[in-house]
JSON list of C-alpha atoms in Angstrom, two decimals:
[
{"chain": "A", "resi": 1, "resn": "MET", "atom": "CA", "xyz": [52.58, -3.64, 201.31]},
{"chain": "A", "resi": 2, "resn": "THR", "atom": "CA", "xyz": [54.21, -1.61, 198.54]},
{"chain": "A", "resi": 3, "resn": "ALA", "atom": "CA", "xyz": [53.10, -1.78, 194.91]},
{"chain": "A", "resi": 4, "resn": "GLU", "atom": "CA", "xyz": [56.37, -3.54, 194.08]},
{"chain": "A", "resi": 5, "resn": "SER", "atom": "CA", "xyz": [55.93, -6.22, 196.74]},
{"chain": "A", "resi": 6, "resn": "ALA", "atom": "CA", "xyz": [52.28, -6.75, 195.76]},
{"chain": "A", "resi": 7, "resn": "ALA", "atom": "CA", "xyz": [53.33, -7.28, 192.16]},
{"chain": "A", "resi": 8, "resn": "ALA", "atom": "CA", "xyz": [56.00, -9.72, 193.29]},
{"chain": "A", "resi": 9, "resn": "SER", "atom": "CA", "xyz": [53.41, -11.63, 195.31]},
{"chain": "A", "resi": 10, "resn": "ALA", "atom": "CA", "xyz": [51.08, -11.92, 192.34]},
{"chain": "A", "resi": 11, "resn": "SER", "atom": "CA", "xyz": [53.94, -13.13, 190.16]},
{"chain": "A", "resi": 12, "resn": "ALA", "atom": "CA", "xyz": [55.10, -15.64, 192.78]},
{"chain": "A", "resi": 13, "resn": "ALA", "atom": "CA", "xyz": [51.62, -17.11, 193.08]},
{"chain": "A", "resi": 14, "resn": "GLY", "atom": "CA", "xyz": [51.85, -18.50, 189.55]},
{"chain": "A", "resi": 15, "resn": "PRO", "atom": "CA", "xyz": [49.06, -20.03, 187.45]},
{"chain": "A", "resi": 16, "resn": "ASP", "atom": "CA", "xyz": [48.05, -22.65, 190.02]},
{"chain": "A", "resi": 17, "resn": "ALA", "atom": "CA", "xyz": [46.92, -19.94, 192.44]},
{"chain": "A", "resi": 18, "resn": "ALA", "atom": "CA", "xyz": [44.50, -18.47, 189.91]},
{"chain": "A", "resi": 19, "resn": "ALA", "atom": "CA", "xyz": [43.03, -21.85, 189.05]},
{"chain": "A", "resi": 20, "resn": "GLY", "atom": "CA", "xyz": [41.06, -24.14, 191.32]},
{"chain": "A", "resi": 21, "resn": "PRO", "atom": "CA", "xyz": [37.62, -24.01, 192.97]},
{"chain": "A", "resi": 22, "resn": "SER", "atom": "CA", "xyz": [35.11, -21.25, 192.30]},
{"chain": "A", "resi": 23, "resn": "GLY", "atom": "CA", "xyz": [34.61, -18.59, 194.93]},
{"chain": "A", "resi": 24, "resn": "PRO", "atom": "CA", "xyz": [31.91, -18.28, 197.59]},
{"chain": "A", "resi": 25, "resn": "GLY", "atom": "CA", "xyz": [28.37, -17.29, 196.71]},
{"chain": "A", "resi": 26, "resn": "GLN", "atom": "CA", "xyz": [27.30, -13.67, 196.89]},
{"chain": "A", "resi": 27, "resn": "GLU", "atom": "CA", "xyz": [25.52, -14.08, 200.24]},
{"chain": "A", "resi": 28, "resn": "ILE", "atom": "CA", "xyz": [28.62, -15.59, 201.87]},
{"chain": "A", "resi": 29, "resn": "LEU", "atom": "CA", "xyz": [30.90, -12.99, 200.36]},
{"chain": "A", "resi": 30, "resn": "ALA", "atom": "CA", "xyz": [28.58, -10.23, 201.60]},
{"chain": "A", "resi": 31, "resn": "ALA", "atom": "CA", "xyz": [28.58, -11.76, 205.09]},
{"chain": "A", "resi": 32, "resn": "PHE", "atom": "CA", "xyz": [32.38, -11.90, 205.02]},
{"chain": "A", "resi": 33, "resn": "GLU", "atom": "CA", "xyz": [32.65, -8.25, 203.99]},
{"chain": "A", "resi": 34, "resn": "ALA", "atom": "CA", "xyz": [30.13, -7.19, 206.65]},
{"chain": "A", "resi": 35, "resn": "ALA", "atom": "CA", "xyz": [31.86, -9.07, 209.48]},
{"chain": "A", "resi": 36, "resn": "LYS", "atom": "CA", "xyz": [34.20, -7.33, 211.90]},
{"chain": "A", "resi": 37, "resn": "GLY", "atom": "CA", "xyz": [37.80, -8.23, 211.12]},
{"chain": "A", "resi": 38, "resn": "PHE", "atom": "CA", "xyz": [40.92, -7.43, 209.16]},
{"chain": "A", "resi": 39, "resn": "MET", "atom": "CA", "xyz": [41.32, -9.85, 206.23]},
{"chain": "A", "resi": 40, "resn": "PRO", "atom": "CA", "xyz": [40.91, -8.17, 202.82]},
{"chain": "A", "resi": 41, "resn": "VAL", "atom": "CA", "xyz": [38.66, -9.75, 200.20]},
{"chain": "A", "resi": 42, "resn": "HIS", "atom": "CA", "xyz": [41.40, -10.94, 197.84]},
{"chain": "A", "resi": 43, "resn": "GLU", "atom": "CA", "xyz": [43.18, -12.81, 200.65]},
{"chain": "A", "resi": 44, "resn": "GLY", "atom": "CA", "xyz": [39.84, -14.20, 201.80]},
{"chain": "A", "resi": 45, "resn": "LEU", "atom": "CA", "xyz": [39.18, -15.58, 198.33]},
{"chain": "A", "resi": 46, "resn": "ALA", "atom": "CA", "xyz": [42.60, -17.27, 198.35]},
{"chain": "A", "resi": 47, "resn": "LEU", "atom": "CA", "xyz": [41.80, -18.78, 201.76]},
{"chain": "A", "resi": 48, "resn": "TYR", "atom": "CA", "xyz": [38.44, -19.99, 200.46]},
{"chain": "A", "resi": 49, "resn": "ALA", "atom": "CA", "xyz": [40.08, -21.65, 197.46]},
{"chain": "A", "resi": 50, "resn": "ALA", "atom": "CA", "xyz": [42.57, -23.41, 199.74]},
{"chain": "A", "resi": 51, "resn": "ALA", "atom": "CA", "xyz": [39.82, -24.53, 202.12]},
{"chain": "A", "resi": 52, "resn": "THR", "atom": "CA", "xyz": [37.65, -25.82, 199.29]},
{"chain": "A", "resi": 53, "resn": "GLY", "atom": "CA", "xyz": [40.54, -27.81, 197.87]},
{"chain": "A", "resi": 54, "resn": "ALA", "atom": "CA", "xyz": [41.54, -29.20, 201.27]},
{"chain": "A", "resi": 55, "resn": "GLY", "atom": "CA", "xyz": [37.93, -30.14, 201.98]},
{"chain": "A", "resi": 56, "resn": "ALA", "atom": "CA", "xyz": [38.23, -32.88, 199.37]},
{"chain": "A", "resi": 57, "resn": "LEU", "atom": "CA", "xyz": [40.39, -34.79, 201.86]},
{"chain": "A", "resi": 58, "resn": "GLY", "atom": "CA", "xyz": [37.29, -35.34, 203.99]},
{"chain": "A", "resi": 59, "resn": "LEU", "atom": "CA", "xyz": [38.91, -33.97, 207.16]},
{"chain": "A", "resi": 60, "resn": "PRO", "atom": "CA", "xyz": [38.19, -30.96, 209.40]},
{"chain": "A", "resi": 61, "resn": "LEU", "atom": "CA", "xyz": [39.50, -27.50, 208.52]},
{"chain": "A", "resi": 62, "resn": "LEU", "atom": "CA", "xyz": [40.95, -25.65, 211.52]},
{"chain": "A", "resi": 63, "resn": "GLU", "atom": "CA", "xyz": [41.60, -21.97, 212.14]},
{"chain": "A", "resi": 64, "resn": "VAL", "atom": "CA", "xyz": [43.82, -20.60, 214.91]},
{"chain": "A", "resi": 65, "resn": "GLY", "atom": "CA", "xyz": [42.84, -17.03, 215.73]},
{"chain": "A", "resi": 66, "resn": "THR", "atom": "CA", "xyz": [39.17, -16.30, 215.08]},
{"chain": "A", "resi": 67, "resn": "TYR", "atom": "CA", "xyz": [38.47, -12.84, 216.53]},
{"chain": "A", "resi": 68, "resn": "CYS", "atom": "CA", "xyz": [34.90, -12.03, 215.41]},
{"chain": "A", "resi": 69, "resn": "GLY", "atom": "CA", "xyz": [34.57, -14.69, 212.72]},
{"chain": "A", "resi": 70, "resn": "ARG", "atom": "CA", "xyz": [35.33, -12.90, 209.45]},
{"chain": "A", "resi": 71, "resn": "SER", "atom": "CA", "xyz": [37.57, -15.60, 207.96]},
{"chain": "A", "resi": 72, "resn": "ALA", "atom": "CA", "xyz": [35.66, -18.35, 209.79]},
{"chain": "A", "resi": 73, "resn": "ILE", "atom": "CA", "xyz": [32.71, -17.60, 207.49]},
{"chain": "A", "resi": 74, "resn": "LEU", "atom": "CA", "xyz": [34.78, -18.68, 204.49]},
{"chain": "A", "resi": 75, "resn": "LEU", "atom": "CA", "xyz": [36.16, -21.79, 206.18]},
{"chain": "A", "resi": 76, "resn": "ALA", "atom": "CA", "xyz": [32.69, -22.78, 207.34]},
{"chain": "A", "resi": 77, "resn": "ASP", "atom": "CA", "xyz": [31.14, -22.35, 203.91]},
{"chain": "A", "resi": 78, "resn": "ALA", "atom": "CA", "xyz": [33.94, -24.38, 202.32]},
{"chain": "A", "resi": 79, "resn": "ALA", "atom": "CA", "xyz": [33.48, -27.04, 205.01]},
{"chain": "A", "resi": 80, "resn": "ARG", "atom": "CA", "xyz": [29.73, -27.11, 204.39]},
{"chain": "A", "resi": 81, "resn": "GLY", "atom": "CA", "xyz": [30.31, -27.66, 200.68]},
{"chain": "A", "resi": 82, "resn": "ALA", "atom": "CA", "xyz": [32.75, -30.52, 201.37]},
{"chain": "A", "resi": 83, "resn": "GLY", "atom": "CA", "xyz": [30.63, -32.17, 204.06]},
{"chain": "A", "resi": 84, "resn": "VAL", "atom": "CA", "xyz": [33.26, -31.64, 206.75]},
{"chain": "A", "resi": 85, "resn": "THR", "atom": "CA", "xyz": [33.51, -29.42, 209.85]},
{"chain": "A", "resi": 86, "resn": "ALA", "atom": "CA", "xyz": [35.29, -26.13, 210.42]},
{"chain": "A", "resi": 87, "resn": "LEU", "atom": "CA", "xyz": [37.04, -25.79, 213.79]},
{"chain": "A", "resi": 88, "resn": "THR", "atom": "CA", "xyz": [38.02, -22.48, 215.34]},
{"chain": "A", "resi": 89, "resn": "VAL", "atom": "CA", "xyz": [40.53, -22.04, 218.16]},
{"chain": "A", "resi": 90, "resn": "ASP", "atom": "CA", "xyz": [40.56, -18.79, 220.12]},
{"chain": "A", "resi": 91, "resn": "HIS", "atom": "CA", "xyz": [40.41, -17.66, 223.75]},
{"chain": "A", "resi": 92, "resn": "HIS", "atom": "CA", "xyz": [38.39, -14.65, 222.52]},
{"chain": "A", "resi": 93, "resn": "ARG", "atom": "CA", "xyz": [40.21, -12.24, 224.83]},
{"chain": "A", "resi": 94, "resn": "GLY", "atom": "CA", "xyz": [42.02, -10.57, 221.93]},
{"chain": "A", "resi": 95, "resn": "SER", "atom": "CA", "xyz": [45.62, -10.72, 220.79]},
{"chain": "A", "resi": 96, "resn": "GLU", "atom": "CA", "xyz": [48.37, -8.34, 221.89]},
{"chain": "A", "resi": 97, "resn": "GLU", "atom": "CA", "xyz": [47.66, -5.62, 219.35]},
{"chain": "A", "resi": 98, "resn": "GLN", "atom": "CA", "xyz": [43.93, -5.64, 220.20]},
{"chain": "A", "resi": 99, "resn": "GLN", "atom": "CA", "xyz": [44.33, -4.69, 223.84]},
{"chain": "A", "resi": 100, "resn": "PRO", "atom": "CA", "xyz": [43.48, -1.19, 225.17]},
{"chain": "A", "resi": 101, "resn": "GLY", "atom": "CA", "xyz": [45.92, 1.44, 223.98]},
{"chain": "A", "resi": 102, "resn": "TRP", "atom": "CA", "xyz": [47.00, -0.54, 220.91]},
{"chain": "A", "resi": 103, "resn": "GLU", "atom": "CA", "xyz": [46.25, 0.12, 217.25]},
{"chain": "A", "resi": 104, "resn": "TYR", "atom": "CA", "xyz": [43.60, -2.56, 216.70]},
{"chain": "A", "resi": 105, "resn": "HIS", "atom": "CA", "xyz": [41.67, -2.17, 219.95]},
{"chain": "A", "resi": 106, "resn": "ASP", "atom": "CA", "xyz": [37.89, -2.07, 219.54]},
{"chain": "A", "resi": 107, "resn": "PRO", "atom": "CA", "xyz": [36.07, -1.01, 222.72]},
{"chain": "A", "resi": 108, "resn": "SER", "atom": "CA", "xyz": [32.77, -2.35, 221.37]},
{"chain": "A", "resi": 109, "resn": "VAL", "atom": "CA", "xyz": [33.95, -5.92, 222.05]},
{"chain": "A", "resi": 110, "resn": "VAL", "atom": "CA", "xyz": [34.97, -5.30, 225.68]},
{"chain": "A", "resi": 111, "resn": "ASP", "atom": "CA", "xyz": [32.83, -7.06, 228.29]},
{"chain": "A", "resi": 112, "resn": "PRO", "atom": "CA", "xyz": [31.85, -4.22, 230.66]},
{"chain": "A", "resi": 113, "resn": "GLU", "atom": "CA", "xyz": [31.32, -6.59, 233.56]},
{"chain": "A", "resi": 114, "resn": "VAL", "atom": "CA", "xyz": [34.88, -7.94, 233.64]},
{"chain": "A", "resi": 115, "resn": "GLY", "atom": "CA", "xyz": [36.66, -5.16, 231.71]},
{"chain": "A", "resi": 116, "resn": "LEU", "atom": "CA", "xyz": [38.25, -7.61, 229.27]},
{"chain": "A", "resi": 117, "resn": "MET", "atom": "CA", "xyz": [37.78, -8.22, 225.58]},
{"chain": "A", "resi": 118, "resn": "ASP", "atom": "CA", "xyz": [35.25, -10.91, 224.73]},
{"chain": "A", "resi": 119, "resn": "THR", "atom": "CA", "xyz": [34.77, -11.48, 221.00]},
{"chain": "A", "resi": 120, "resn": "LEU", "atom": "CA", "xyz": [32.88, -14.75, 221.45]},
{"chain": "A", "resi": 121, "resn": "PRO", "atom": "CA", "xyz": [29.35, -13.22, 221.42]},
{"chain": "A", "resi": 122, "resn": "THR", "atom": "CA", "xyz": [30.18, -11.25, 218.26]},
{"chain": "A", "resi": 123, "resn": "PHE", "atom": "CA", "xyz": [31.64, -14.38, 216.67]},
{"chain": "A", "resi": 124, "resn": "ARG", "atom": "CA", "xyz": [28.47, -16.34, 217.39]},
{"chain": "A", "resi": 125, "resn": "ARG", "atom": "CA", "xyz": [26.30, -13.58, 215.93]},
{"chain": "A", "resi": 126, "resn": "THR", "atom": "CA", "xyz": [28.53, -13.49, 212.84]},
{"chain": "A", "resi": 127, "resn": "LEU", "atom": "CA", "xyz": [28.01, -17.20, 212.20]},
{"chain": "A", "resi": 128, "resn": "ARG", "atom": "CA", "xyz": [24.27, -16.99, 212.82]},
{"chain": "A", "resi": 129, "resn": "ARG", "atom": "CA", "xyz": [23.83, -14.12, 210.38]},
{"chain": "A", "resi": 130, "resn": "ALA", "atom": "CA", "xyz": [25.72, -16.12, 207.76]},
{"chain": "A", "resi": 131, "resn": "GLY", "atom": "CA", "xyz": [23.62, -19.25, 208.43]},
{"chain": "A", "resi": 132, "resn": "LEU", "atom": "CA", "xyz": [26.72, -21.28, 209.31]},
{"chain": "A", "resi": 133, "resn": "GLU", "atom": "CA", "xyz": [26.35, -22.12, 212.99]},
{"chain": "A", "resi": 134, "resn": "ASP", "atom": "CA", "xyz": [25.82, -25.82, 212.29]},
{"chain": "A", "resi": 135, "resn": "HIS", "atom": "CA", "xyz": [29.08, -26.13, 210.36]},
{"chain": "A", "resi": 136, "resn": "VAL", "atom": "CA", "xyz": [31.48, -24.78, 212.99]},
{"chain": "A", "resi": 137, "resn": "VAL", "atom": "CA", "xyz": [32.80, -26.18, 216.27]},
{"chain": "A", "resi": 138, "resn": "ALA", "atom": "CA", "xyz": [34.25, -23.35, 218.36]},
{"chain": "A", "resi": 139, "resn": "LEU", "atom": "CA", "xyz": [37.10, -24.48, 220.63]},
{"chain": "A", "resi": 140, "resn": "VAL", "atom": "CA", "xyz": [37.37, -21.75, 223.24]},
{"chain": "A", "resi": 141, "resn": "GLY", "atom": "CA", "xyz": [40.77, -21.74, 224.90]},
{"chain": "A", "resi": 142, "resn": "ARG", "atom": "CA", "xyz": [44.41, -20.92, 224.37]},
{"chain": "A", "resi": 143, "resn": "SER", "atom": "CA", "xyz": [45.93, -22.53, 221.33]},
{"chain": "A", "resi": 144, "resn": "PRO", "atom": "CA", "xyz": [48.70, -24.56, 223.07]},
{"chain": "A", "resi": 145, "resn": "GLN", "atom": "CA", "xyz": [46.25, -25.97, 225.61]},
{"chain": "A", "resi": 146, "resn": "VAL", "atom": "CA", "xyz": [43.74, -27.00, 222.95]},
{"chain": "A", "resi": 147, "resn": "ALA", "atom": "CA", "xyz": [46.48, -28.45, 220.72]},
{"chain": "A", "resi": 148, "resn": "ALA", "atom": "CA", "xyz": [47.79, -30.51, 223.64]},
{"chain": "A", "resi": 149, "resn": "VAL", "atom": "CA", "xyz": [44.51, -32.43, 223.85]},
{"chain": "A", "resi": 150, "resn": "TRP", "atom": "CA", "xyz": [43.83, -32.63, 220.12]},
{"chain": "A", "resi": 151, "resn": "SER", "atom": "CA", "xyz": [44.82, -35.89, 218.41]},
{"chain": "A", "resi": 152, "resn": "GLY", "atom": "CA", "xyz": [42.94, -36.00, 215.12]},
{"chain": "A", "resi": 153, "resn": "PRO", "atom": "CA", "xyz": [44.20, -35.41, 211.56]},
{"chain": "A", "resi": 154, "resn": "LEU", "atom": "CA", "xyz": [43.35, -32.15, 209.79]},
{"chain": "A", "resi": 155, "resn": "GLY", "atom": "CA", "xyz": [43.00, -31.32, 206.12]},
{"chain": "A", "resi": 156, "resn": "LEU", "atom": "CA", "xyz": [43.88, -27.65, 206.64]},
{"chain": "A", "resi": 157, "resn": "VAL", "atom": "CA", "xyz": [45.37, -25.54, 209.41]},
{"chain": "A", "resi": 158, "resn": "PHE", "atom": "CA", "xyz": [45.07, -21.75, 209.09]},
{"chain": "A", "resi": 159, "resn": "ILE", "atom": "CA", "xyz": [47.37, -19.88, 211.47]},
{"chain": "A", "resi": 160, "resn": "ASP", "atom": "CA", "xyz": [46.22, -16.33, 212.17]},
{"chain": "A", "resi": 161, "resn": "GLY", "atom": "CA", "xyz": [46.68, -15.99, 215.93]},
{"chain": "A", "resi": 162, "resn": "GLY", "atom": "CA", "xyz": [49.05, -13.98, 218.11]},
{"chain": "A", "resi": 163, "resn": "HIS", "atom": "CA", "xyz": [51.89, -12.26, 216.28]},
{"chain": "A", "resi": 164, "resn": "THR", "atom": "CA", "xyz": [54.67, -12.61, 218.81]},
{"chain": "A", "resi": 165, "resn": "ASP", "atom": "CA", "xyz": [57.34, -15.26, 218.25]},
{"chain": "A", "resi": 166, "resn": "GLU", "atom": "CA", "xyz": [56.13, -17.08, 221.35]},
{"chain": "A", "resi": 167, "resn": "HIS", "atom": "CA", "xyz": [52.56, -17.36, 220.10]},
{"chain": "A", "resi": 168, "resn": "ALA", "atom": "CA", "xyz": [53.32, -17.95, 216.42]},
{"chain": "A", "resi": 169, "resn": "ASN", "atom": "CA", "xyz": [55.77, -20.75, 217.22]},
{"chain": "A", "resi": 170, "resn": "ALA", "atom": "CA", "xyz": [53.34, -22.32, 219.69]},
{"chain": "A", "resi": 171, "resn": "ASP", "atom": "CA", "xyz": [50.59, -22.28, 217.04]},
{"chain": "A", "resi": 172, "resn": "TYR", "atom": "CA", "xyz": [52.92, -23.84, 214.47]},
{"chain": "A", "resi": 173, "resn": "GLU", "atom": "CA", "xyz": [54.32, -26.48, 216.81]},
{"chain": "A", "resi": 174, "resn": "GLY", "atom": "CA", "xyz": [50.90, -27.32, 218.22]},
{"chain": "A", "resi": 175, "resn": "TRP", "atom": "CA", "xyz": [48.92, -27.61, 214.98]},
{"chain": "A", "resi": 176, "resn": "ALA", "atom": "CA", "xyz": [51.22, -28.18, 211.98]},
{"chain": "A", "resi": 177, "resn": "PRO", "atom": "CA", "xyz": [51.90, -31.81, 213.06]},
{"chain": "A", "resi": 178, "resn": "HIS", "atom": "CA", "xyz": [48.19, -32.58, 212.53]},
{"chain": "A", "resi": 179, "resn": "VAL", "atom": "CA", "xyz": [48.19, -31.58, 208.85]},
{"chain": "A", "resi": 180, "resn": "VAL", "atom": "CA", "xyz": [47.98, -34.81, 206.83]},
{"chain": "A", "resi": 181, "resn": "GLU", "atom": "CA", "xyz": [50.01, -35.66, 203.74]},
{"chain": "A", "resi": 182, "resn": "GLY", "atom": "CA", "xyz": [48.60, -33.52, 200.94]},
{"chain": "A", "resi": 183, "resn": "GLY", "atom": "CA", "xyz": [46.88, -31.22, 203.43]},
{"chain": "A", "resi": 184, "resn": "LEU", "atom": "CA", "xyz": [47.41, -27.48, 203.61]},
{"chain": "A", "resi": 185, "resn": "LEU", "atom": "CA", "xyz": [49.09, -25.14, 206.08]},
{"chain": "A", "resi": 186, "resn": "VAL", "atom": "CA", "xyz": [47.95, -21.54, 205.56]},
{"chain": "A", "resi": 187, "resn": "ILE", "atom": "CA", "xyz": [49.71, -18.66, 207.31]},
{"chain": "A", "resi": 188, "resn": "HIS", "atom": "CA", "xyz": [48.41, -15.08, 207.40]},
{"chain": "A", "resi": 189, "resn": "ASP", "atom": "CA", "xyz": [50.28, -11.79, 207.84]},
{"chain": "A", "resi": 190, "resn": "VAL", "atom": "CA", "xyz": [53.53, -13.03, 206.31]},
{"chain": "A", "resi": 191, "resn": "PHE", "atom": "CA", "xyz": [55.63, -9.94, 205.61]},
{"chain": "A", "resi": 192, "resn": "PRO", "atom": "CA", "xyz": [59.19, -10.47, 204.30]},
{"chain": "A", "resi": 193, "resn": "ASP", "atom": "CA", "xyz": [59.85, -6.73, 204.72]},
{"chain": "A", "resi": 194, "resn": "PRO", "atom": "CA", "xyz": [59.70, -5.61, 208.39]},
{"chain": "A", "resi": 195, "resn": "ALA", "atom": "CA", "xyz": [58.43, -2.22, 207.19]},
{"chain": "A", "resi": 196, "resn": "ASP", "atom": "CA", "xyz": [55.18, -3.93, 206.11]},
{"chain": "A", "resi": 197, "resn": "GLY", "atom": "CA", "xyz": [54.42, -5.78, 209.36]},
{"chain": "A", "resi": 198, "resn": "GLY", "atom": "CA", "xyz": [55.59, -7.98, 212.23]},
{"chain": "A", "resi": 199, "resn": "GLN", "atom": "CA", "xyz": [58.00, -10.79, 211.49]},
{"chain": "A", "resi": 200, "resn": "ALA", "atom": "CA", "xyz": [56.78, -13.72, 213.63]},
{"chain": "A", "resi": 201, "resn": "PRO", "atom": "CA", "xyz": [54.41, -15.16, 210.97]},
{"chain": "A", "resi": 202, "resn": "TYR", "atom": "CA", "xyz": [57.16, -14.75, 208.37]},
{"chain": "A", "resi": 203, "resn": "ARG", "atom": "CA", "xyz": [59.58, -16.67, 210.57]},
{"chain": "A", "resi": 204, "resn": "ILE", "atom": "CA", "xyz": [57.24, -19.66, 211.00]},
{"chain": "A", "resi": 205, "resn": "TYR", "atom": "CA", "xyz": [56.59, -19.60, 207.25]},
{"chain": "A", "resi": 206, "resn": "ARG", "atom": "CA", "xyz": [60.34, -19.78, 206.62]},
{"chain": "A", "resi": 207, "resn": "ARG", "atom": "CA", "xyz": [60.61, -22.49, 209.27]},
{"chain": "A", "resi": 208, "resn": "ALA", "atom": "CA", "xyz": [57.94, -24.58, 207.54]},
{"chain": "A", "resi": 209, "resn": "LEU", "atom": "CA", "xyz": [59.72, -24.36, 204.20]},
{"chain": "A", "resi": 210, "resn": "ALA", "atom": "CA", "xyz": [63.12, -25.09, 205.73]},
{"chain": "A", "resi": 211, "resn": "SER", "atom": "CA", "xyz": [61.72, -28.20, 207.41]},
{"chain": "A", "resi": 212, "resn": "GLY", "atom": "CA", "xyz": [61.29, -29.93, 204.07]},
{"chain": "A", "resi": 213, "resn": "ALA", "atom": "CA", "xyz": [57.81, -30.99, 205.21]},
{"chain": "A", "resi": 214, "resn": "PHE", "atom": "CA", "xyz": [55.93, -28.26, 203.32]},
{"chain": "A", "resi": 215, "resn": "THR", "atom": "CA", "xyz": [56.02, -26.91, 199.78]},
{"chain": "A", "resi": 216, "resn": "GLU", "atom": "CA", "xyz": [54.63, -23.52, 198.83]},
{"chain": "A", "resi": 217, "resn": "VAL", "atom": "CA", "xyz": [51.46, -23.61, 196.74]},
{"chain": "A", "resi": 218, "resn": "SER", "atom": "CA", "xyz": [50.46, -19.96, 196.43]},
{"chain": "A", "resi": 219, "resn": "VAL", "atom": "CA", "xyz": [51.15, -16.41, 197.58]},
{"chain": "A", "resi": 220, "resn": "THR", "atom": "CA", "xyz": [48.43, -13.77, 197.83]},
{"chain": "A", "resi": 221, "resn": "ASP", "atom": "CA", "xyz": [49.87, -10.65, 199.43]},
{"chain": "A", "resi": 222, "resn": "SER", "atom": "CA", "xyz": [50.41, -11.69, 203.08]},
{"chain": "A", "resi": 223, "resn": "LEU", "atom": "CA", "xyz": [48.65, -15.07, 202.78]},
{"chain": "A", "resi": 224, "resn": "ARG", "atom": "CA", "xyz": [50.85, -18.14, 202.18]},
{"chain": "A", "resi": 225, "resn": "VAL", "atom": "CA", "xyz": [49.46, -21.56, 201.29]},
{"chain": "A", "resi": 226, "resn": "LEU", "atom": "CA", "xyz": [51.77, -24.55, 201.84]},
{"chain": "A", "resi": 227, "resn": "ARG", "atom": "CA", "xyz": [51.13, -28.23, 201.16]},
{"chain": "A", "resi": 228, "resn": "ARG", "atom": "CA", "xyz": [52.47, -31.05, 203.30]},
{"chain": "A", "resi": 229, "resn": "THR", "atom": "CA", "xyz": [54.79, -33.10, 201.11]},
{"chain": "A", "resi": 230, "resn": "GLY", "atom": "CA", "xyz": [56.97, -34.70, 203.79]},
{"chain": "A", "resi": 231, "resn": "ALA", "atom": "CA", "xyz": [57.13, -35.71, 207.43]},
{"chain": "A", "resi": 232, "resn": "GLY", "atom": "CA", "xyz": [57.89, -33.47, 210.40]},
{"chain": "A", "resi": 233, "resn": "ILE", "atom": "CA", "xyz": [57.67, -29.73, 211.04]}
]
């Protein structure tokens, strides 16, 4: 992201984005920073604020796209504080850009026995080190399959899964309907300028706004927080 677009994001966030719940404790923040993953601290703090606020609804907080658990630490700590549960949805075989030969491939999370990525063991170790195992339910499977059998309401849905149009739309269509009135839809890696990143998350963000069902709450670089204010998707 350019300096100009970062400044625009900060301006667009407005005063409501800076207000709200306090951040995570130092131990949780240290665990987040130590965990394998890609979310920067300032976006993580915005996610934590959203999760803490949504936790007041008394409903689970769900993440699509977990990788090794970096952002799940923040959702789990917010869930613990609210007395609710954090849910994570991931097949743990890695997204497109994490496969061999691609930019974000990490050979240390490849299972040598089957030759495929397996981030689940790292994810479990991440939660254990952070002392958060008891506050997370890991749903291991592909997002559309898990969504097809999920029927409960959710206070927050955080979409950070595959970045193709196929996967981003499937995540949105599968999980956004479960966000209750007043609940939050959070989308990561939203880049209006194609030079900054892939466009699939940006397109589902625009789709959510165009639906009339969601209203933007805050912008923190590539993280968008939307509130359900109407029916549909």
